[in-house]
Coordinates of C-alpha atoms and ligand atoms in Angstrom, one line a residue:
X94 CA 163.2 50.2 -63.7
X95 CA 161.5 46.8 -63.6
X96 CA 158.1 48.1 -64.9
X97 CA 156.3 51.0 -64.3
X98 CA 154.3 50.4 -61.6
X99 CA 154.4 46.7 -59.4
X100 CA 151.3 45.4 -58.1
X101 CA 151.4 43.3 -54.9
X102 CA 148.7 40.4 -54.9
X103 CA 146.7 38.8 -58.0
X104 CA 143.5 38.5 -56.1
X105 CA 141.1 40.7 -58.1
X106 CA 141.4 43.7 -57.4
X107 CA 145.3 43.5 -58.0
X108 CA 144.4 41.8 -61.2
X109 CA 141.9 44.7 -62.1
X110 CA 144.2 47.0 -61.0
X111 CA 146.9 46.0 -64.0
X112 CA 144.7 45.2 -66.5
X113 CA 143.7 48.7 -66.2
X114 CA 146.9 50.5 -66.0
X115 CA 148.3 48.0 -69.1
X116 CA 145.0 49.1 -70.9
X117 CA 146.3 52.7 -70.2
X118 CA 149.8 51.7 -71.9
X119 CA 151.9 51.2 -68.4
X120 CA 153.7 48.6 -68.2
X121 CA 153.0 46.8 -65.1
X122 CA 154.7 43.5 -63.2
X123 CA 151.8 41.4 -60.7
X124 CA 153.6 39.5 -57.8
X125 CA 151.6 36.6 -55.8
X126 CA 152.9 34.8 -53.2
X127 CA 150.5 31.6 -53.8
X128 CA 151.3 29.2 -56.5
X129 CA 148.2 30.9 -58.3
X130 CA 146.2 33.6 -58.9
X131 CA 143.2 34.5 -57.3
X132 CA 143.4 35.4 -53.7
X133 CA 140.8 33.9 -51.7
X134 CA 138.9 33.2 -55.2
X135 CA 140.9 29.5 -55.3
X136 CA 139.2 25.9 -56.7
X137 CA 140.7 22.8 -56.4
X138 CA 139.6 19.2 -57.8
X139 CA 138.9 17.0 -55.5
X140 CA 138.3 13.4 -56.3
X141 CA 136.7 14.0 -59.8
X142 CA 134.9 17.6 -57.9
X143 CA 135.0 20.9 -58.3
X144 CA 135.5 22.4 -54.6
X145 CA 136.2 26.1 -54.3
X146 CA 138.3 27.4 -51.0
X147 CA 134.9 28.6 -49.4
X148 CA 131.7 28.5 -50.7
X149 CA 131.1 31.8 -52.7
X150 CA 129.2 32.8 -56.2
X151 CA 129.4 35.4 -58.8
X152 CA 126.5 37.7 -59.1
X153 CA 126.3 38.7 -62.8
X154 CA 124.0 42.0 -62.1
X155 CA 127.3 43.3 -60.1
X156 CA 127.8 46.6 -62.6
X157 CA 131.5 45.6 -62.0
X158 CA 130.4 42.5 -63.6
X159 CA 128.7 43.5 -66.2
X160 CA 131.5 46.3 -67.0
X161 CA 134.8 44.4 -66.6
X162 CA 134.1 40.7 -67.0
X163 CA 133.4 38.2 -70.0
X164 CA 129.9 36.5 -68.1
X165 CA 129.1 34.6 -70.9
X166 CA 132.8 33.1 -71.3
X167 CA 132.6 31.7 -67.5
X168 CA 129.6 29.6 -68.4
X169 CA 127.8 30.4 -65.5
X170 CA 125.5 27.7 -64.0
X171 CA 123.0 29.6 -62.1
X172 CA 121.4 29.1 -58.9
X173 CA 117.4 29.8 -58.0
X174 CA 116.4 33.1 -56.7
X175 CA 115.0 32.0 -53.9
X176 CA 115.2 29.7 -50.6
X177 CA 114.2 26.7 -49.1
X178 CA 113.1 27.1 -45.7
X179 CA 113.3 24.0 -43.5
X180 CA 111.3 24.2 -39.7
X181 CA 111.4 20.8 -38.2
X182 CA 109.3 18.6 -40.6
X183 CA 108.0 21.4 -42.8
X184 CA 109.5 22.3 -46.1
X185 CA 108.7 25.4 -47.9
X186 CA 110.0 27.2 -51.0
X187 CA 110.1 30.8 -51.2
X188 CA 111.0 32.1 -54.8
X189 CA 111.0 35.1 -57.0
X190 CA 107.7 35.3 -58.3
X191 CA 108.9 36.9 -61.3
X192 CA 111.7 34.1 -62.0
X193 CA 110.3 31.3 -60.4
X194 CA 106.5 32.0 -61.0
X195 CA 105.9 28.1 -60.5
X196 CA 106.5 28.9 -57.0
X197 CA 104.5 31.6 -56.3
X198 CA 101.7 29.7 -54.6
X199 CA 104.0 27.5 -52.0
X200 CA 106.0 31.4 -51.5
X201 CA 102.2 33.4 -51.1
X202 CA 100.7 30.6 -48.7
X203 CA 103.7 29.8 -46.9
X204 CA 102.6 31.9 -43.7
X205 CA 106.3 33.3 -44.0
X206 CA 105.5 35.9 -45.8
X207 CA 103.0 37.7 -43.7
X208 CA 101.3 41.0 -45.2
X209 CA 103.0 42.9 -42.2
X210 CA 106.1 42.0 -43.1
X211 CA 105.9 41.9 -46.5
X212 CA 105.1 46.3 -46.4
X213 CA 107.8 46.3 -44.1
X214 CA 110.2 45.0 -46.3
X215 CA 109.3 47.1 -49.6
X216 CA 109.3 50.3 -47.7
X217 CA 112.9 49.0 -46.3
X218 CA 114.3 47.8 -49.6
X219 CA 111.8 49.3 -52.6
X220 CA 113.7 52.8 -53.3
X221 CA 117.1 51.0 -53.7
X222 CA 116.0 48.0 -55.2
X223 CA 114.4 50.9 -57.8
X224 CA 117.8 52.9 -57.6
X225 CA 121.2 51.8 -56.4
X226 CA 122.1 55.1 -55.7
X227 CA 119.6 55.8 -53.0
X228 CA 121.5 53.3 -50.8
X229 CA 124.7 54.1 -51.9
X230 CA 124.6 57.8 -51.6
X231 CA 122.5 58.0 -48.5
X232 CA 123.9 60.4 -45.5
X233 CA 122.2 58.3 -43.0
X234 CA 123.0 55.0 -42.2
X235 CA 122.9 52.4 -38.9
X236 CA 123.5 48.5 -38.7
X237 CA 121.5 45.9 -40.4
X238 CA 119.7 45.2 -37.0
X239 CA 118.8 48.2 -35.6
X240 CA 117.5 49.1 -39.0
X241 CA 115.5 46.1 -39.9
X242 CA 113.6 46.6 -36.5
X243 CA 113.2 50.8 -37.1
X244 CA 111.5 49.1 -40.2
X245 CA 109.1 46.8 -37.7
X246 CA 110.0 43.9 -39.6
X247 CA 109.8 41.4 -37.1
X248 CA 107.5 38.8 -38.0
X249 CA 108.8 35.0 -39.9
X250 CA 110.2 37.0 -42.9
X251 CA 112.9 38.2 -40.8
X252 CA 113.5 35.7 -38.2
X253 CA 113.5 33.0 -40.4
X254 CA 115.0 34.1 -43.8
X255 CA 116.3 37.6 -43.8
X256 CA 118.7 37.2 -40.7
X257 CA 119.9 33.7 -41.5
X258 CA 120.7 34.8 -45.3
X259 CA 122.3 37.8 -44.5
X260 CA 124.2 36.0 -41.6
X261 CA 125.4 33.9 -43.6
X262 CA 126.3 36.2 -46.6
X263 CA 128.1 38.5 -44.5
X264 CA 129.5 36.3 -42.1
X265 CA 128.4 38.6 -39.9
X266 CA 125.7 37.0 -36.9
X267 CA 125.4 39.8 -35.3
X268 CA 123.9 42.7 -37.7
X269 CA 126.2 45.0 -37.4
X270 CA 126.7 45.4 -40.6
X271 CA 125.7 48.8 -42.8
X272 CA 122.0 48.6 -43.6
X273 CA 122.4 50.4 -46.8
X274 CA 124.9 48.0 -47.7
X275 CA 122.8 45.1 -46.9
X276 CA 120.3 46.5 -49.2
X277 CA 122.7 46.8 -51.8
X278 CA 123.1 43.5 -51.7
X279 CA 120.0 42.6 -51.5
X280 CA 119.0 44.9 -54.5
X281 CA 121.9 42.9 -56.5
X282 CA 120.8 39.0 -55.3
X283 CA 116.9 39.8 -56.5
X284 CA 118.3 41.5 -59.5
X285 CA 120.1 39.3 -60.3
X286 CA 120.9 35.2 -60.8
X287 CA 124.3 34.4 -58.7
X288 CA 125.9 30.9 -60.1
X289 CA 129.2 29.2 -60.3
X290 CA 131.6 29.1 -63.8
X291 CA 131.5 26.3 -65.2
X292 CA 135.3 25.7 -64.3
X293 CA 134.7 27.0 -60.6
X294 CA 135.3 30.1 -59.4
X295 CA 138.9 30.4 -60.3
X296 CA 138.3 30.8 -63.5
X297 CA 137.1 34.9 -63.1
X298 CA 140.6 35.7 -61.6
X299 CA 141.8 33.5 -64.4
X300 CA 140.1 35.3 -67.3
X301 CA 141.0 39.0 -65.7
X302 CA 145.1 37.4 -65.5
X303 CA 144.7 35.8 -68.9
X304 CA 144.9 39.0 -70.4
X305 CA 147.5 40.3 -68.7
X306 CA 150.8 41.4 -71.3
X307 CA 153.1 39.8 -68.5
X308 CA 152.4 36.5 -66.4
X309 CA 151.5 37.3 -63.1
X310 CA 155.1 35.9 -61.0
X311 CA 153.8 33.6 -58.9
X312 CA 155.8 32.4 -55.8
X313 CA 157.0 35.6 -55.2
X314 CA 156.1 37.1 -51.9
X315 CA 156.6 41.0 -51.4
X316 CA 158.8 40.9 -47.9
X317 CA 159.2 44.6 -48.0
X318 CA 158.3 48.3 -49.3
X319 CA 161.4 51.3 -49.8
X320 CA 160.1 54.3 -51.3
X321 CA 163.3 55.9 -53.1
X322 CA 163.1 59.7 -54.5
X323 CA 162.8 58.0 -57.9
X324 CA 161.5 55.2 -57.6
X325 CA 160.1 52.4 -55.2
X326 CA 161.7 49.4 -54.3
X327 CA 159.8 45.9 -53.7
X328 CA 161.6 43.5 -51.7
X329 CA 161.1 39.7 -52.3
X330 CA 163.1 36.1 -51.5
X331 CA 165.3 36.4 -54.9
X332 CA 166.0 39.9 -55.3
X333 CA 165.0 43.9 -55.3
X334 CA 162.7 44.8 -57.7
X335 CA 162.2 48.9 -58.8
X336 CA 158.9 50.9 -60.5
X337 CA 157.5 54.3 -60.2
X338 CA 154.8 53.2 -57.9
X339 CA 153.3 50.2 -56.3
X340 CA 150.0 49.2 -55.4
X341 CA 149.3 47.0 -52.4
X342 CA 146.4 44.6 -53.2
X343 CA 147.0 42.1 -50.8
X344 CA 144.0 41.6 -49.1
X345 CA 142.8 43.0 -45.5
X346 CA 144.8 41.0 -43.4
X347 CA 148.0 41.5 -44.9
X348 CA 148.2 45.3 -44.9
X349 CA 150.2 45.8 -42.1
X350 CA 152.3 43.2 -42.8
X351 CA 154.1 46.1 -45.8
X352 CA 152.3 49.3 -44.9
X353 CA 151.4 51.6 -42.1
X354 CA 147.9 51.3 -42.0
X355 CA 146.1 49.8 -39.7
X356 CA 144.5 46.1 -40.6
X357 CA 141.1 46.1 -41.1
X358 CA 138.4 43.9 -39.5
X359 CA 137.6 40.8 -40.9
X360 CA 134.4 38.5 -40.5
X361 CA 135.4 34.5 -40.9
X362 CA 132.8 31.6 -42.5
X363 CA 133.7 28.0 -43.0
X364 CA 132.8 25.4 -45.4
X365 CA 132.3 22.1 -45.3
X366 CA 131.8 20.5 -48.9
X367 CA 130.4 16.5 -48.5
X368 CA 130.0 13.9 -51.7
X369 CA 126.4 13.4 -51.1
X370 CA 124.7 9.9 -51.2
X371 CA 121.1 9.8 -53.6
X372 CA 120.6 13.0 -55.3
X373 CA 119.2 15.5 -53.1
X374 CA 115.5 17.0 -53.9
X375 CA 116.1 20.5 -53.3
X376 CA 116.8 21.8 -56.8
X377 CA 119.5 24.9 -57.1
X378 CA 118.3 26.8 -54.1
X379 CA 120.0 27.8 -50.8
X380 CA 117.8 25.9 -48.2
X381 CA 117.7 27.9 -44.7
X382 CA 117.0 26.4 -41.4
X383 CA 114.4 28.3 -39.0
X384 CA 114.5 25.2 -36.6
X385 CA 115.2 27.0 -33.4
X386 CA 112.3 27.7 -31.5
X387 CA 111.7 31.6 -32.0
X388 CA 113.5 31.1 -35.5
X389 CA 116.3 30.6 -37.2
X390 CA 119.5 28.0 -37.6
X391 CA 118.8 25.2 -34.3
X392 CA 122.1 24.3 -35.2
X393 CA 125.6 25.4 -36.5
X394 CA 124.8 25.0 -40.2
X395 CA 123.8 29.2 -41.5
X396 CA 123.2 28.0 -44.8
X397 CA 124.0 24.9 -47.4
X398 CA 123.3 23.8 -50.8
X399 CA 123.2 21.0 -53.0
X400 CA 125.7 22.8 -55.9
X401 CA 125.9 20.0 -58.1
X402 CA 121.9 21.0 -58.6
X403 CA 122.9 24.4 -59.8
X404 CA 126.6 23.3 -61.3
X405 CA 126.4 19.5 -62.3
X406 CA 130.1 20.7 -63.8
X407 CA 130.9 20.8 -60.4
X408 CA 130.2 16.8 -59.8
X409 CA 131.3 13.5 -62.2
X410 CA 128.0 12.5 -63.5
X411 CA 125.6 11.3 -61.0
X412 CA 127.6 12.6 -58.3
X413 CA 125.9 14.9 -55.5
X414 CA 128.2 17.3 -54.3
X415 CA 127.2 19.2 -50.9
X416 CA 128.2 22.7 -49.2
X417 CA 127.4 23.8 -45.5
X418 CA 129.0 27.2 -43.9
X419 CA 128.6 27.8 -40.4
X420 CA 129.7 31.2 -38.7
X421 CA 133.5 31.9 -37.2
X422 CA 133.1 33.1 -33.9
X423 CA 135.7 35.9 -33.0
X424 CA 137.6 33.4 -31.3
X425 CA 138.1 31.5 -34.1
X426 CA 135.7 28.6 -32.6
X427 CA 133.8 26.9 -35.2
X428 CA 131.4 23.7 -35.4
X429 CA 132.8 20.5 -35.6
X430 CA 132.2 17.5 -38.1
X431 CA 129.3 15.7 -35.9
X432 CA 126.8 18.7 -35.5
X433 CA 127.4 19.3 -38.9
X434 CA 126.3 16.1 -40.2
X435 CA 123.3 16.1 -37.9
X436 CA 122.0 19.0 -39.2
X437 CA 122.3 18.4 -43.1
X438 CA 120.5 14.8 -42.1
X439 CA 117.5 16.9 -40.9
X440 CA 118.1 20.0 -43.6
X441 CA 117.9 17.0 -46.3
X442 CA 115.7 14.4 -44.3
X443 CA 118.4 11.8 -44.9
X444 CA 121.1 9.9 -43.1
X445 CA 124.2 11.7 -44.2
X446 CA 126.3 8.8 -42.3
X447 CA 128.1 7.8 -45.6
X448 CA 128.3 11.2 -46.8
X449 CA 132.6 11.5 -47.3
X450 CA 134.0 15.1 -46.4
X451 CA 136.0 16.1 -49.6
X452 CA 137.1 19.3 -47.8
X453 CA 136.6 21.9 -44.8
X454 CA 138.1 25.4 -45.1
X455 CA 138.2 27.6 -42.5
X456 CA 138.6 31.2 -43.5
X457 CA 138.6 33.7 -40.5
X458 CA 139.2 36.6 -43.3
X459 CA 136.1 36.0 -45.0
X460 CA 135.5 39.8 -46.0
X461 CA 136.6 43.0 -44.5
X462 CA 133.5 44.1 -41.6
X463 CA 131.7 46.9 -43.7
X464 CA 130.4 49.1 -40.6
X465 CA 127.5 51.8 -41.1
X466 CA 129.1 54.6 -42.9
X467 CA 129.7 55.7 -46.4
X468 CA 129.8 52.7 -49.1
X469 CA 132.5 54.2 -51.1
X470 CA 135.7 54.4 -49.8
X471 CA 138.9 54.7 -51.4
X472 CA 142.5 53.2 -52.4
X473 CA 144.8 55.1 -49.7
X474 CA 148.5 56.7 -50.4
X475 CA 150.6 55.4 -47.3
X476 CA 153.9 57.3 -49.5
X477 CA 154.6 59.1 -52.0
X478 CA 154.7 56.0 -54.4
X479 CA 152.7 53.1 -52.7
X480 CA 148.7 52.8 -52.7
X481 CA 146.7 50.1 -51.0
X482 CA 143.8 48.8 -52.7
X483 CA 141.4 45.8 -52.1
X484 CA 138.2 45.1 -51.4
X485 CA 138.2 46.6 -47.7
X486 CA 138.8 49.8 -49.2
X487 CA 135.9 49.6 -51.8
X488 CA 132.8 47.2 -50.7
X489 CA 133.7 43.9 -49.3
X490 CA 133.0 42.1 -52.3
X491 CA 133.9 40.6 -56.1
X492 CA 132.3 44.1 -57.1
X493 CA 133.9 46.1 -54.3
X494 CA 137.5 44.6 -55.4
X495 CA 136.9 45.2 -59.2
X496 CA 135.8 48.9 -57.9
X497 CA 139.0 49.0 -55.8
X498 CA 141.3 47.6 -58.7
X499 CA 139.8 50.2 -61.3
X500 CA 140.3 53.2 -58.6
X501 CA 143.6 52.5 -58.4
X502 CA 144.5 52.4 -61.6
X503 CA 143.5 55.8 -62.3
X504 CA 145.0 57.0 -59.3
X505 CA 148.2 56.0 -59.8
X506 CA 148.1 57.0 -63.8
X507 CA 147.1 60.3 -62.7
X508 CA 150.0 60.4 -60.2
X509 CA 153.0 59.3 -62.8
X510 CA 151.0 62.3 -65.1
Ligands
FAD838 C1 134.3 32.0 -48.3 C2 134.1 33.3 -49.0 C3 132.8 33.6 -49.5 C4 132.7 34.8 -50.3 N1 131.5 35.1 -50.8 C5 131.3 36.1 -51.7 C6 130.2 36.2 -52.6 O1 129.3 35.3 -52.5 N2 130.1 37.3 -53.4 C7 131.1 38.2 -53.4 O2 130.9 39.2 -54.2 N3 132.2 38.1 -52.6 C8 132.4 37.1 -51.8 N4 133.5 36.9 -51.1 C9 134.5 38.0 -51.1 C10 135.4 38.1 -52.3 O3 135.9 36.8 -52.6 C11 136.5 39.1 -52.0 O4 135.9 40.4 -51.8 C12 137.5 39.3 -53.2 O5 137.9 38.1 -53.7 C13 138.7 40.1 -52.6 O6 139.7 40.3 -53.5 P1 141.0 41.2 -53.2 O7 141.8 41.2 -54.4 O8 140.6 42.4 -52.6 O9 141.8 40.4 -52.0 P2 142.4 38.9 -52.0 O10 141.5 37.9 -52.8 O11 142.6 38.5 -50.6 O12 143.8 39.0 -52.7 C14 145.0 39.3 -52.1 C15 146.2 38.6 -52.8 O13 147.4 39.1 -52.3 C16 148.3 38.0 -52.1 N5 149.3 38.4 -51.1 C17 149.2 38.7 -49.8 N6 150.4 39.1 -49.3 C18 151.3 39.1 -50.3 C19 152.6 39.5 -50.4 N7 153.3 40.0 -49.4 N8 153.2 39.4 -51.6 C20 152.6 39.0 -52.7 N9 151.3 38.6 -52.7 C21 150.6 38.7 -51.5 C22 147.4 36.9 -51.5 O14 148.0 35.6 -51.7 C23 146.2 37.1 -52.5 O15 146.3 36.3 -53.6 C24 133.7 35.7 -50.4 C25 135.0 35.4 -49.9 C26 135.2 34.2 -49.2 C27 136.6 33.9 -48.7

């Protein structure tokens, strides 16, 4: 035997997934066919910047988080919880009154946040934001539109901040996405203050593979799975490789590329990261555009951010550094260059005509679609010996793949007894 148990794919939750079967005294043997860990958690430096593959952050009040993962070490540089909400020429700043109580005059008179909708959304989102569990336990549940409008939110809040955040968080434009797991996300962003490591985001699948007892072998793609009677045997370019068990962490749209399940649904985003002329006024806060007469994005732009506010590591000094993500269509259409630029020159009210593209990812498997339905799932047995994990069997997040990671560890312990 090569180990006792091979794990396919160092995105997180394959990474979880052995540090908690090493911490239960297996010995374990992490393949990745990039030339790094981290899945689609990847940063690269780019002329002097920190650019991650696709705008994401790290929510510390994740209990995944907090349980598994060495905040303070990451250094994170947090952004503002809150919004800017841009509609043609007016500006306005909506903020956590608790965290941002500087704000709370510009968020109270800003005619977004009308009393109406203002009930609507504490009777929507006050029992989970009180208790997780009533959201993740609930038996009933519908999509994110169907439910906001049960709710009779319908006013500015909605149409100008709620949908276009959530679009954009989900990748997912058309609501369809489980309410209860919108509010736990919700619950987690007021709860807590997401931000970016001081080193990018690499640097949390980097910290989960640093304490690994065995380097993760990059390189090395898994080309096939052959359960034995004893054993299973792991196929790759240079050779066979044998363990009791394997897990199968290799995110949503690679499952059926070694198993026999059927590949989950993905939603797509892409970013667009710009080295910004002047220093742009926004401070660390997502700015929103309600534009579009009847509210929301007028253009292809769902959210952007100026990130060297929030993570001046992420910039040389004096350097602006600039994200925008715009929806992937199911075709795989997406927004090009021009309407980009046009509307971050009216997001930021200035000519972004010198502003230089560092880099544009397109990533059509964003996260797995989380439909109404039970929150919790599970890692799945497709054999006697191989379990799929990732985050489309938890929740389609970094706490849905550290969930995922830890469940299969202890599934796969229990199963070698
Ligand atoms: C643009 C973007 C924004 C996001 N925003 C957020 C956010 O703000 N907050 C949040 O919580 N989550 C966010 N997410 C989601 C989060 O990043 C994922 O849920 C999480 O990283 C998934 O981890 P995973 O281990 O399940 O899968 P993956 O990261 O996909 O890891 C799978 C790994 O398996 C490897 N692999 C595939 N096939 C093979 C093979 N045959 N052999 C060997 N290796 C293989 C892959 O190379 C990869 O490294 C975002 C994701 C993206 C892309």
């Amino acid at each position: 035997m090569d180990a006792d148990v091979i794990v396919i794919g160092a995105g997180i939750a394959g990474l979880q997934t052995a540090r908690r079967l090493e911490a239960g005294g297996r010995s374990v043997l992490v393949l990745e066919a990039e030339d790094a860990v981290g899945g689609r958690i990847r940063t690269d430096r780019v002329d002097g910047f920190l650019v991650d593959r696709g705008f994401q952050v790290l929510n510390p009040a994740y209990p995944a988080v907090r349980r598994w993962i060495d905040v303070p070490e990451l250094g994170i540089q947090r952004f503002g919880v809150g919004a800017i909400v841009r509609s043609g020429d007016r500006t306005t700043r909506l903020a956590h009154p608790a965290r941002h109580p500087q704000h709370l005059l510009s968020t109270v008179t800003s005619g977004i946040v009308a009393p109406r909708d203002a009930l609507a959304l504490a009777r929507w989102l006050g029992p989970t934001l009180l208790d997780a569990r009533v959201a993740s336990r609930a038996e009933h549940d519908e999509t994110l539109r169907a439910s906001l409008d049960r709710a009779g939110l319908t006013g500015p809040l909605r149409r100008d901040v709620l949908d276009t955040f959530l679009a954009g968080v989900l990748a997912d434009a058309d609501g369809a996405t489980s309410a209860n797991y919108a509010r736990l996300l919700l619950r987690a962003f007021a709860l807590g203050a997401p931000g970016l490591p001081r080193a990018g985001m690499q640097a949390l699948p980097e910290q989960l593979a640093a304490g690994l007892a065995a380097p993760v072998r990059l390189g090395t793609a898994a080309r096939e799975l052959r359960e034995r009677t004893d054993a299973v045997e792991v196929v790759t370019d240079t050779g066979r490789l044998r363990a009791r068990a394997a897990v199968v962490a290799v995110g949503p749209q690679h499952v059926g590329d070694l198993t026999s399940l059927p590949t989950p649904e993905t939603h797509g985003l892409t970013t667009w990261w710009f080295r910004a002329t002047g220093r742009p006024r926004t401070g660390p806060f997502l700015v929103l555009d309600a534009s579009r007469p009847g509210g929301g994005p007028a253009g292809p732009v769902q959210h952007t951010a100026a990130i060297s506010e929030a993570a001046p590591s992420y910039a040389p000094a004096g350097r602006a550094l600039v994200e925008a993500t715009t929806l992937l269509d199911r075709s795989g259409e997406h927004a090009g260059e021009e309407d980009v630029r046009r509307d971050l020159a009216r997001l930021y009210g200035t000519s972004t005509r010198r502003w230089e593209v560092l880099a544009h990812h397109v990533l059509p498997h964003t996260t797995p679609a989380q439909p109404p339905g039970p929150i919790a799932r599970e890692p799945a047995w497709t054999g006697e010996r191989t379990l799929v994990t990732g985050d489309h069997r938890a929740t389609a997040s970094i706490q849905g793949a550290l969930v995922a990671g830890s469940q299969a560890a202890r599934a796969v312990a229990r199963a070698l007894g």
